[in-house]
Tab-separated table of C-alpha atoms and ligand atoms in Angstrom:
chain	number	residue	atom	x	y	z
A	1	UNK	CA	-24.746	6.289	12.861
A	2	UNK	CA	-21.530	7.137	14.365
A	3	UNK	CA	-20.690	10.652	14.917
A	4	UNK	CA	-17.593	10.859	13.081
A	5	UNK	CA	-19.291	9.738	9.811
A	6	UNK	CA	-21.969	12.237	9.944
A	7	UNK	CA	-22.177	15.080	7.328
A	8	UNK	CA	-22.302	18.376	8.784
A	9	UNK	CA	-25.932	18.877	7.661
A	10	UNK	CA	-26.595	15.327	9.372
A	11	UNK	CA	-24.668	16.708	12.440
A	12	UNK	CA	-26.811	19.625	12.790
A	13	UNK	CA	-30.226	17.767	13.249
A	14	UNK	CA	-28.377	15.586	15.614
A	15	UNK	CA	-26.984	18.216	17.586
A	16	UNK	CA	-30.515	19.803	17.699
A	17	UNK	CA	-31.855	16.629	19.027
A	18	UNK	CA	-29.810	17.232	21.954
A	19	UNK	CA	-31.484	20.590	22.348
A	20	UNK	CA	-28.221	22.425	21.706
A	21	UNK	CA	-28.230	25.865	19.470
A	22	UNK	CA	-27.023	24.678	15.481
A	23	UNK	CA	-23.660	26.571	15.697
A	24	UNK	CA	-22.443	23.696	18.043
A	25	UNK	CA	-22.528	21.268	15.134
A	26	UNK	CA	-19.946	23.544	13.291
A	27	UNK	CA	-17.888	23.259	15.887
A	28	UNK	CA	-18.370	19.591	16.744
A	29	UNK	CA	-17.678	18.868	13.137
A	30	UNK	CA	-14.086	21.717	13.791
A	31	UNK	CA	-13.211	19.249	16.018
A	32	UNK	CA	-13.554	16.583	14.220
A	33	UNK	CA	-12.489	16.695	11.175
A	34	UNK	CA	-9.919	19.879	10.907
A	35	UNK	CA	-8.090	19.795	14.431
A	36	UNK	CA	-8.068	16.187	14.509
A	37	UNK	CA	-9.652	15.333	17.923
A	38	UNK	CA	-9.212	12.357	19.256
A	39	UNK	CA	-11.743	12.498	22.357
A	40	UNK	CA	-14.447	15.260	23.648
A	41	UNK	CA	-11.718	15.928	26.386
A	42	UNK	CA	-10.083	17.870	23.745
A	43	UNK	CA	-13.394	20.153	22.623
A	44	UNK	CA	-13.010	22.577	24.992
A	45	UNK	CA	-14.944	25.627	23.546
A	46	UNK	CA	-18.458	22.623	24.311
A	47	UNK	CA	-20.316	23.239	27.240
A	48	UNK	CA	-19.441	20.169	29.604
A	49	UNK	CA	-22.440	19.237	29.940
A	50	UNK	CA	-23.111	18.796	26.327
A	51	UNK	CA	-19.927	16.637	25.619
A	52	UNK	CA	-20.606	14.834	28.736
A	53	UNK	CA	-24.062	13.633	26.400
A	54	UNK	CA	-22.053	12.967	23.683
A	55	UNK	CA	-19.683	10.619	24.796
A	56	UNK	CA	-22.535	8.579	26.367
A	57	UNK	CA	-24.485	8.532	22.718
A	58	UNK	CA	-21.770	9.414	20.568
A	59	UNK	CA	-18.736	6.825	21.231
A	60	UNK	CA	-15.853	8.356	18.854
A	61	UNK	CA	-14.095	5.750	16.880
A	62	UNK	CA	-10.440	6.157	17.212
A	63	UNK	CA	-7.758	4.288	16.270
A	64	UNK	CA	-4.938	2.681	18.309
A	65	UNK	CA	-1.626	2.666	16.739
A	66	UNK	CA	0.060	-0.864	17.088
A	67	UNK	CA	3.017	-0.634	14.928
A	68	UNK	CA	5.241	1.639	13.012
A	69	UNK	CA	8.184	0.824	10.279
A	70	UNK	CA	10.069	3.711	8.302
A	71	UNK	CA	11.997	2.850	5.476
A	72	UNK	CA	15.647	4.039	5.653
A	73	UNK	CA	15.623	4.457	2.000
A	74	UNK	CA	12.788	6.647	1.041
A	75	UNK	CA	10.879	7.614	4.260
A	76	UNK	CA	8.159	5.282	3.620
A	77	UNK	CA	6.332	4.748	6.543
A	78	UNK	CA	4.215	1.878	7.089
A	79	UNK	CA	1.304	1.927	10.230
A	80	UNK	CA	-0.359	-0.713	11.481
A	81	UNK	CA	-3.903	0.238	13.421
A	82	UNK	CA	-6.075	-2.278	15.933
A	83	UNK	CA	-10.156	-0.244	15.283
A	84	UNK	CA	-12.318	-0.339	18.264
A	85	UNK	CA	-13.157	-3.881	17.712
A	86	UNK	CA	-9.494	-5.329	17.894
A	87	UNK	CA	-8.749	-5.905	14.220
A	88	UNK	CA	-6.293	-4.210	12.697
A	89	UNK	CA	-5.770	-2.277	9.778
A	90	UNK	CA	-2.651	-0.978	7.727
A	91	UNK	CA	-2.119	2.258	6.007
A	92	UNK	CA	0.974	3.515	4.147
A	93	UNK	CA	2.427	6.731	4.544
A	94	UNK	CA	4.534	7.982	1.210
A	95	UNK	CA	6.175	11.085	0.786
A	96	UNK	CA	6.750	12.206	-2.980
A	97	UNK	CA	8.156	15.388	-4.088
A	98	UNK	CA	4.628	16.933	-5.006
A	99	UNK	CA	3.639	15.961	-1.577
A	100	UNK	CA	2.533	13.162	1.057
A	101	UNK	CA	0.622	10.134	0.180
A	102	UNK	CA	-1.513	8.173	1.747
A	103	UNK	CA	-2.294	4.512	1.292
A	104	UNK	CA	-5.525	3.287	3.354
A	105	UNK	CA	-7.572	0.035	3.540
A	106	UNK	CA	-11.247	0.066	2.747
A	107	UNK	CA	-11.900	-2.976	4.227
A	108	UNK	CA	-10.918	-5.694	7.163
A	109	UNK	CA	-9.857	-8.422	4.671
A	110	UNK	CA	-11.044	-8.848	1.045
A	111	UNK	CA	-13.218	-11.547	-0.523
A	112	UNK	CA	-11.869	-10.861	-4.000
A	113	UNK	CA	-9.734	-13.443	-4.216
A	114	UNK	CA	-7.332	-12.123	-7.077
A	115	UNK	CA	-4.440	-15.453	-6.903
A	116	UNK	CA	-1.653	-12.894	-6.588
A	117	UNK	CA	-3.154	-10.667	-3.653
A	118	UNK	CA	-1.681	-11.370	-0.067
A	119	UNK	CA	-4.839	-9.295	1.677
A	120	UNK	CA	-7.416	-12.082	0.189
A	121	UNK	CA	-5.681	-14.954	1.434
A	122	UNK	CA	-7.820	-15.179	4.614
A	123	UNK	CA	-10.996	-13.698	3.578
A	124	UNK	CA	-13.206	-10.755	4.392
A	125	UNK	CA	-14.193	-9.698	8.162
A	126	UNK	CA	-15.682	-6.644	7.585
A	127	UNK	CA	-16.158	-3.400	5.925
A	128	UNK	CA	-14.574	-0.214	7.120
A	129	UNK	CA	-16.679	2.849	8.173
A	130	UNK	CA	-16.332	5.964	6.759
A	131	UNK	CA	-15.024	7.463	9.598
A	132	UNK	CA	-12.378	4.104	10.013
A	133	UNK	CA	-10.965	4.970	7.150
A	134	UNK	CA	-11.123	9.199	7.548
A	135	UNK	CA	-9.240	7.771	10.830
A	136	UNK	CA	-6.083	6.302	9.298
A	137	UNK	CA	-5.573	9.434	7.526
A	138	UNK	CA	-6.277	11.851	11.269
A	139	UNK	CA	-4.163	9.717	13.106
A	140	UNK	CA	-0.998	9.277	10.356
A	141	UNK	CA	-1.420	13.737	9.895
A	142	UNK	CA	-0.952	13.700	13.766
A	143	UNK	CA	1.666	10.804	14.221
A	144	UNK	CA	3.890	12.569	11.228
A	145	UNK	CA	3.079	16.461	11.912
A	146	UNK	CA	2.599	17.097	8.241
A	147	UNK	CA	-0.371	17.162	5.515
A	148	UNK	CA	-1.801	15.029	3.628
A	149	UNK	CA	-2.569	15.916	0.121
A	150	UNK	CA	-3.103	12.774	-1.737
A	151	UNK	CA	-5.066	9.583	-0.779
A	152	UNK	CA	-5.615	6.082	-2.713
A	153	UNK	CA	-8.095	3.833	-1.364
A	154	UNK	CA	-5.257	0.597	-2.586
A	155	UNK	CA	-5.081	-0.689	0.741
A	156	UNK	CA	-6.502	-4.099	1.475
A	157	UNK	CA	-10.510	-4.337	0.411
A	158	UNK	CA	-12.321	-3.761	-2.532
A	159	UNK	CA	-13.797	-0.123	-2.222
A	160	UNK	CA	-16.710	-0.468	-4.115
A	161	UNK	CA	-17.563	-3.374	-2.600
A	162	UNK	CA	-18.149	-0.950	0.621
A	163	UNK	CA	-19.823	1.594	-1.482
A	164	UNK	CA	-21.555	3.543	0.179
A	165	UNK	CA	-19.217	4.087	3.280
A	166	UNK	CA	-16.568	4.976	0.431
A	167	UNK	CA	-18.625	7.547	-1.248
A	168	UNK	CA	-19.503	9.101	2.294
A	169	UNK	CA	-15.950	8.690	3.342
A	170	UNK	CA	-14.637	10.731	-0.053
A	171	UNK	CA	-17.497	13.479	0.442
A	172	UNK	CA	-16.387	14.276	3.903
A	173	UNK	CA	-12.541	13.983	3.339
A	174	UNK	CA	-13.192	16.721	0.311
A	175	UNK	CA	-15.485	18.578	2.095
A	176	UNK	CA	-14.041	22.169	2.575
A	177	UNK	CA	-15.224	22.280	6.546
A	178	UNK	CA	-12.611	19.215	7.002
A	179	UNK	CA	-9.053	17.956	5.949
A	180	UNK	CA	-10.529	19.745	1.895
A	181	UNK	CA	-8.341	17.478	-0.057
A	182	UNK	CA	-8.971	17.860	-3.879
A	183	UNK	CA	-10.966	15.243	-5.223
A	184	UNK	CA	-8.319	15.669	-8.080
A	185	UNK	CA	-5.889	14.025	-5.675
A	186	UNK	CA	-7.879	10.923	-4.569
A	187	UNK	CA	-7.547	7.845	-6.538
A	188	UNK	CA	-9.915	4.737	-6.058
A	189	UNK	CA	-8.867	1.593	-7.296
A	190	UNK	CA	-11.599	-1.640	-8.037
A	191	UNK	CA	-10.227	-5.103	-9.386
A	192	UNK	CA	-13.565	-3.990	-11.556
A	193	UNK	CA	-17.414	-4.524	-10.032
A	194	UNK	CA	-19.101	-3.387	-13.435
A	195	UNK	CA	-22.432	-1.778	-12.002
A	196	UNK	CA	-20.549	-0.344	-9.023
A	197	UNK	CA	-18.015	1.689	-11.760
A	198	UNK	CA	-21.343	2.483	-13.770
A	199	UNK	CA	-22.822	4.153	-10.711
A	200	UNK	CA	-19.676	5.755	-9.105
A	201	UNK	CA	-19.809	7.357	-13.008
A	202	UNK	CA	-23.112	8.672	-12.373
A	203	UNK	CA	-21.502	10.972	-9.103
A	204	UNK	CA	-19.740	12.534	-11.209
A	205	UNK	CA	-16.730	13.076	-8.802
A	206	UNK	CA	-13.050	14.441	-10.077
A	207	UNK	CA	-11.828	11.755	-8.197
A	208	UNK	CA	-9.239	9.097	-10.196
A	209	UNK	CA	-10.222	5.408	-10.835
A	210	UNK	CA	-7.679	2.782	-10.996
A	211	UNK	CA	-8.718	-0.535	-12.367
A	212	UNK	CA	-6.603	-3.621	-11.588
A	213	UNK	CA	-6.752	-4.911	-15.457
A	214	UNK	CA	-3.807	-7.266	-15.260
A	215	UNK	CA	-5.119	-9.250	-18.232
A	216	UNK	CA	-6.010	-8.214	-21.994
A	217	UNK	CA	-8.208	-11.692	-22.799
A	218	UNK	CA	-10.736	-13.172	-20.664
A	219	UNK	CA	-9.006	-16.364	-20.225
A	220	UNK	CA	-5.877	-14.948	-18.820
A	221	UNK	CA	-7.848	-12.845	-16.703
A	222	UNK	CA	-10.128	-15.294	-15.292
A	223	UNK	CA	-6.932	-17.022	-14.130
A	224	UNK	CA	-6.068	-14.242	-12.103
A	225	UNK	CA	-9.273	-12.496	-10.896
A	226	UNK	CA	-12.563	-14.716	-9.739
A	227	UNK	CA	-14.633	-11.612	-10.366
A	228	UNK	CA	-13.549	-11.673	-13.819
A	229	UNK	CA	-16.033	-14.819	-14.060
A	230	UNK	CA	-18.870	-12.320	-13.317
A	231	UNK	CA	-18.269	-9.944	-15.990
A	232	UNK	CA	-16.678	-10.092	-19.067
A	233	UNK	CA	-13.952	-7.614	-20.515
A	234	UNK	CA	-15.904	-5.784	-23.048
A	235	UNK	CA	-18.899	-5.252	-20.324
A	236	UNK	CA	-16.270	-4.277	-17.845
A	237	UNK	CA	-14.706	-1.735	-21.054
A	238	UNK	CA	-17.964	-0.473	-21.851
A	239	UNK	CA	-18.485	0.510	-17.920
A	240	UNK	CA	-14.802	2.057	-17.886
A	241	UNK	CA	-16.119	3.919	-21.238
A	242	UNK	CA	-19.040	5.062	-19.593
A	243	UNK	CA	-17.347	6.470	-16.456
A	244	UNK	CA	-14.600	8.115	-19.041
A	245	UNK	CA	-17.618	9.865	-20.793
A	246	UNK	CA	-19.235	11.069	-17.519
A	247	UNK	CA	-16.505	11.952	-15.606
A	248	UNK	CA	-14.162	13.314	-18.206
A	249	UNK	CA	-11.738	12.102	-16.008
A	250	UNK	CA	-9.318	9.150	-17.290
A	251	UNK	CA	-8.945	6.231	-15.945
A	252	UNK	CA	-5.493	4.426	-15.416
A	253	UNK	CA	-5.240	0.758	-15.843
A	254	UNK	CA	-3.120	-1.001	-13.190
A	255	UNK	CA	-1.485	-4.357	-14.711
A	256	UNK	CA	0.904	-6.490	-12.577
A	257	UNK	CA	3.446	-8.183	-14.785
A	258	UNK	CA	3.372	-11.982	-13.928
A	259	UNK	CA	6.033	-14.182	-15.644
A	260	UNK	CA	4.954	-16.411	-17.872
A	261	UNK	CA	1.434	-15.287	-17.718
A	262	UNK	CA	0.536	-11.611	-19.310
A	263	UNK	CA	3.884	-10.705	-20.114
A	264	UNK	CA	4.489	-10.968	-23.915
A	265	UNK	CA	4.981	-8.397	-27.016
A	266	UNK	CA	1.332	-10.250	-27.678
A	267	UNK	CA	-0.231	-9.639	-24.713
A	268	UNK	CA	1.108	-5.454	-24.939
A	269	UNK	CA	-0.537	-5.512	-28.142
A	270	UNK	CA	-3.693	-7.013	-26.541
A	271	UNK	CA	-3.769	-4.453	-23.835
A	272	UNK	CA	-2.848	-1.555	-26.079
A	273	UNK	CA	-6.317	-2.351	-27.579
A	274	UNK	CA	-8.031	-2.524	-24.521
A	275	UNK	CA	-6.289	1.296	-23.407
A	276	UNK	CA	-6.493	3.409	-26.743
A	277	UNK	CA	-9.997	3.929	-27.030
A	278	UNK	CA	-10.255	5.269	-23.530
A	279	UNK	CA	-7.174	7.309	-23.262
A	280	UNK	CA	-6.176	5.213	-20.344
A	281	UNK	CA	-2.817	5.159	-18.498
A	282	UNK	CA	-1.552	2.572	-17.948
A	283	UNK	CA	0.424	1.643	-14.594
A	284	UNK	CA	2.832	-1.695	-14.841
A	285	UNK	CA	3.361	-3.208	-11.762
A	286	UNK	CA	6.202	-6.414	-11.569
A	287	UNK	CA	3.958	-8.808	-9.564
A	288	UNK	CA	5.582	-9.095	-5.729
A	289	UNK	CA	5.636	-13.089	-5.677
A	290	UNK	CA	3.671	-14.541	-2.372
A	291	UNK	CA	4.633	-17.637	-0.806
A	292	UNK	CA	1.188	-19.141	-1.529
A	293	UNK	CA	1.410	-18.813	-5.445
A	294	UNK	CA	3.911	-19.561	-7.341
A	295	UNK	CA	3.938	-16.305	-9.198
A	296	UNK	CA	7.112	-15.190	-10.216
A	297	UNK	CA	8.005	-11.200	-11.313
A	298	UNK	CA	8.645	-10.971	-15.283
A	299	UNK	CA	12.556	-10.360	-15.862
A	300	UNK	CA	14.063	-6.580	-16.446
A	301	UNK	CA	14.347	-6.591	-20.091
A	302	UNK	CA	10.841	-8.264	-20.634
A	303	UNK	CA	9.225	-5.589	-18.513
A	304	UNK	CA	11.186	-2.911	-20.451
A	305	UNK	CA	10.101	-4.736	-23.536
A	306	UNK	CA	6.696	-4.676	-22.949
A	307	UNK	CA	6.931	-0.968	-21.391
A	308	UNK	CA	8.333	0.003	-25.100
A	309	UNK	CA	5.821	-1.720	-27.138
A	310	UNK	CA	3.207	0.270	-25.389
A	311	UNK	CA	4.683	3.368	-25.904
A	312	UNK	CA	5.529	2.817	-29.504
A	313	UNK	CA	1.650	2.084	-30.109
A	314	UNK	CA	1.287	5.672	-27.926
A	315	UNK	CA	-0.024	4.866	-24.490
A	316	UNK	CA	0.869	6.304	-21.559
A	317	UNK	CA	2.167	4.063	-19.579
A	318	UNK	CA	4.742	4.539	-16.228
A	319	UNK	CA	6.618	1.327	-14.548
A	320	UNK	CA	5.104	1.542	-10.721
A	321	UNK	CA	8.183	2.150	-8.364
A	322	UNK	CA	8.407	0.194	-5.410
A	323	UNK	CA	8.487	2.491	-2.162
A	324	UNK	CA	9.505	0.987	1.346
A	325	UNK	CA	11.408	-1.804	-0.118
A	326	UNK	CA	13.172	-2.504	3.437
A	327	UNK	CA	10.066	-2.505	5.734
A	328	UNK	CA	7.574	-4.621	5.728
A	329	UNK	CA	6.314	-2.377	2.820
A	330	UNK	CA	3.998	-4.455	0.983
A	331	UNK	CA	0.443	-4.614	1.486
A	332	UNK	CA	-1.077	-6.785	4.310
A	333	UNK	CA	2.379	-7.571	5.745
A	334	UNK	CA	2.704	-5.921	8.209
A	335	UNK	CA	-0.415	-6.914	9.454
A	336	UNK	CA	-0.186	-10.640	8.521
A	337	UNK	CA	2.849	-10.462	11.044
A	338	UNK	CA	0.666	-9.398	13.892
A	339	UNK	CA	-2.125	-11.996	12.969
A	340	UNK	CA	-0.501	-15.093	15.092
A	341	UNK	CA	-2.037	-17.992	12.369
A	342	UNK	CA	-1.182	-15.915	9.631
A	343	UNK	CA	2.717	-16.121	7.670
A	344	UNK	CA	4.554	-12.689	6.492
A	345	UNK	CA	3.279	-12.365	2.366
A	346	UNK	CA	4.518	-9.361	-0.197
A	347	UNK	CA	1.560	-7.552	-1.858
A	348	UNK	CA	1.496	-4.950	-3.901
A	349	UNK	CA	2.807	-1.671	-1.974
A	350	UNK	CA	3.852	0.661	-4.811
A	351	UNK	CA	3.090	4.021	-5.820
B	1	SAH	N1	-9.313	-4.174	-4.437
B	1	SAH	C1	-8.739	-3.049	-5.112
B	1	SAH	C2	-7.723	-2.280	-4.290
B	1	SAH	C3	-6.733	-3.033	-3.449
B	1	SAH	S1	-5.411	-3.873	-4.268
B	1	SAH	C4	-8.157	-3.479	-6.439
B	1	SAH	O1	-8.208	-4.658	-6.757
B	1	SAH	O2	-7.714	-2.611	-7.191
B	1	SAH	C5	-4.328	-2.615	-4.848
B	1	SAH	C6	-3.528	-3.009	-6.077
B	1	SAH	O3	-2.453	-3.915	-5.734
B	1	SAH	C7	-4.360	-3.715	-7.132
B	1	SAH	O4	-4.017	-3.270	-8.410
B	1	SAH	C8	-3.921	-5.151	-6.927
B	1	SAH	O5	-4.229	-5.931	-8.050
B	1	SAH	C9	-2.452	-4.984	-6.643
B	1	SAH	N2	-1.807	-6.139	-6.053
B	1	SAH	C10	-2.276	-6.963	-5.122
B	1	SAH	N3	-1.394	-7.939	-4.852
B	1	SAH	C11	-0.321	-7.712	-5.625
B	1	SAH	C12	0.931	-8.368	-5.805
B	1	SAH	N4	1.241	-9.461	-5.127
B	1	SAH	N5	1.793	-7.841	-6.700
B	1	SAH	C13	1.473	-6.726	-7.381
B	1	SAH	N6	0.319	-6.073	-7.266
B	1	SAH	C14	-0.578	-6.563	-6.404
């Protein structure tokens, strides 16, 4: 396993292996995960020696930035990352009066295949470590000198399609011996994998799960989301129930306004049914149109419209606000740019 990933019990035995007295591992894991090293170079309080062994074993993944956009409007600031292996990875760097927010990718790719999604179009390459995706959120702290206090895993992938390197990844970024972000202020969002939601439930973590809804029948859904063919809404409510009654924690529903497709007084009424019973916010989102699809946003007064029916019926619902607007802001843009076969798309960047 790489080092980086490695719990600090984990670290421990592995540092014994090496013969070396256990208080090293604290240190190592110092390094690591609190000051932000970037190579052994830096961990000057090891014996030589010692980090001389690591670096043979122990290669440290590291990130290489390739690109950087700021928005001149908000700050926004968008990063584009090549991982060991050459591909590349964005993250999104957001800075909100109650603090800065990070947007990472869980994945290389998706294989999702929601018909509105730009980070689907070309399939899935791989899944991101834990430490791959601890990485974006080391190297953005460094690039922008300030702290990170909230993450959302809303980047391109589906994170509970890379499970387990998600739950290891959230365990070490809350852990108090590293960046000890509140598990209050880390959101995960699924397009909805029913038994992954059931067992991510069964952690019982404080952590906030987003599901991308964006449909209140079947039908409508299945036109938008493939994996709506493997589960049906009222198994995918009764999972989202579930994780409500473990967790305590509730869940918001993310629903991208298409025109024409989910947008009616009908289809709020339809949704308001779905939300009620679990308390759930919901999050609209006007669908960014990609060149692919011929998806087209829902106009101002019908997403106003549909906003107001919600609330009349009592949900709590916000209208996502677009940050970056004049960079590249949306997801998988910036690195469709950088892909030579691939043309520039507008995701879903938002808050
Ligand atoms: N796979 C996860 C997380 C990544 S997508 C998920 O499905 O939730 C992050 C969010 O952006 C999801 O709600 C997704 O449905 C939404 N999204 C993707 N493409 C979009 C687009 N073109 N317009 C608006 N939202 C989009």
């Amino acid at each position: 396993m790489d080092i980086k990933s490695m719990t600090l019990e984990e670290l421990k035995t592995a540092v014994a292996e090496e013969g070396e007295k256990p208080f090293r591992a604290a240190q190592l894991y110092d390094w690591m995960h609190r000051k932000l090293a970037e190579d052994y170079g830096q961990m000057t309080n090891l014996p030589a020696a010692f980090r001389k062994k690591l670096m043979e074993k122990y290669p440290l993944t590291a990130l290489k930035q390739v690109d950087m956009q700021q928005s001149g409007i908000d700050g926004t600031r968008k990063f584009l990352f090549a991982l060991s292996d050459g591909n590349l990875v964005e993250s999104v760097w957001m800075k909100y009066r109650h603090g800065n927010s990070v947007c990472i990718s869980s994945q290389v790719g998706c294989k999702m295949g929601c018909r509105f999604c730009a980070s689907t179009l070309d399939g899935w390459e791989r899944n991101l470590l834990p430490s791959e995706m601890l990485d974006q959120i080391y190297s953005i702290t460094r690039a922008t000198g300030e702290r990170v206090s909230n993450v959302v895993v809303m980047g391109t992938g589906e994170p509970l399609d890379n499970y387990d390197n998600l739950l290891r990844f959230i365990r070490l970024l809350t852990d108090e011996n590293g960046l000890h972000i509140s598990q209050r202020n880390v959101t995960v969002s699924t397009c909805g994998l029913v038994p992954q939601i059931r067992r991510l439930a069964d952690e019982h973590l404080a952590i906030t799960l987003a599901l991308s809804l964006h449909a209140a029948t079947d039908e409508k859904r299945r036109e938008l989301m493939p994996v709506a063919f493997s589960w049906q809404l009222d198994e995918l409510m009764e999972a989202c129930a579930y994780y409500f009654e473990q967790t305590g924690r509730r869940m918001t529903f993310e629903y991208a306004l298409v025109g024409g497709v989910n947008d009616t007084i009908e289809d709020a009424q339809k949704l308001t049914a779905l939300a009620k019973p679990l308390s759930a916010h919901i999050n609209l989102i006007p669908v960014n149109p990609i060149k692919e699809r011929d998806y087209r946003q829902s106009g101002r007064s019908q997403i106003e419209a549909f906003k107001n029916k919600l609330e009349k019926n009592g949900i709590n619902v916000t209208i996502r606000r677009e940050m970056g607007r004049d960079i590249d802001g949306a997801c998988g843009q910036l690195r469709r740019r950088h892909i030579p076969h691939i043309s520039e798309e507008r995701c879903g960047l938002t808050e």
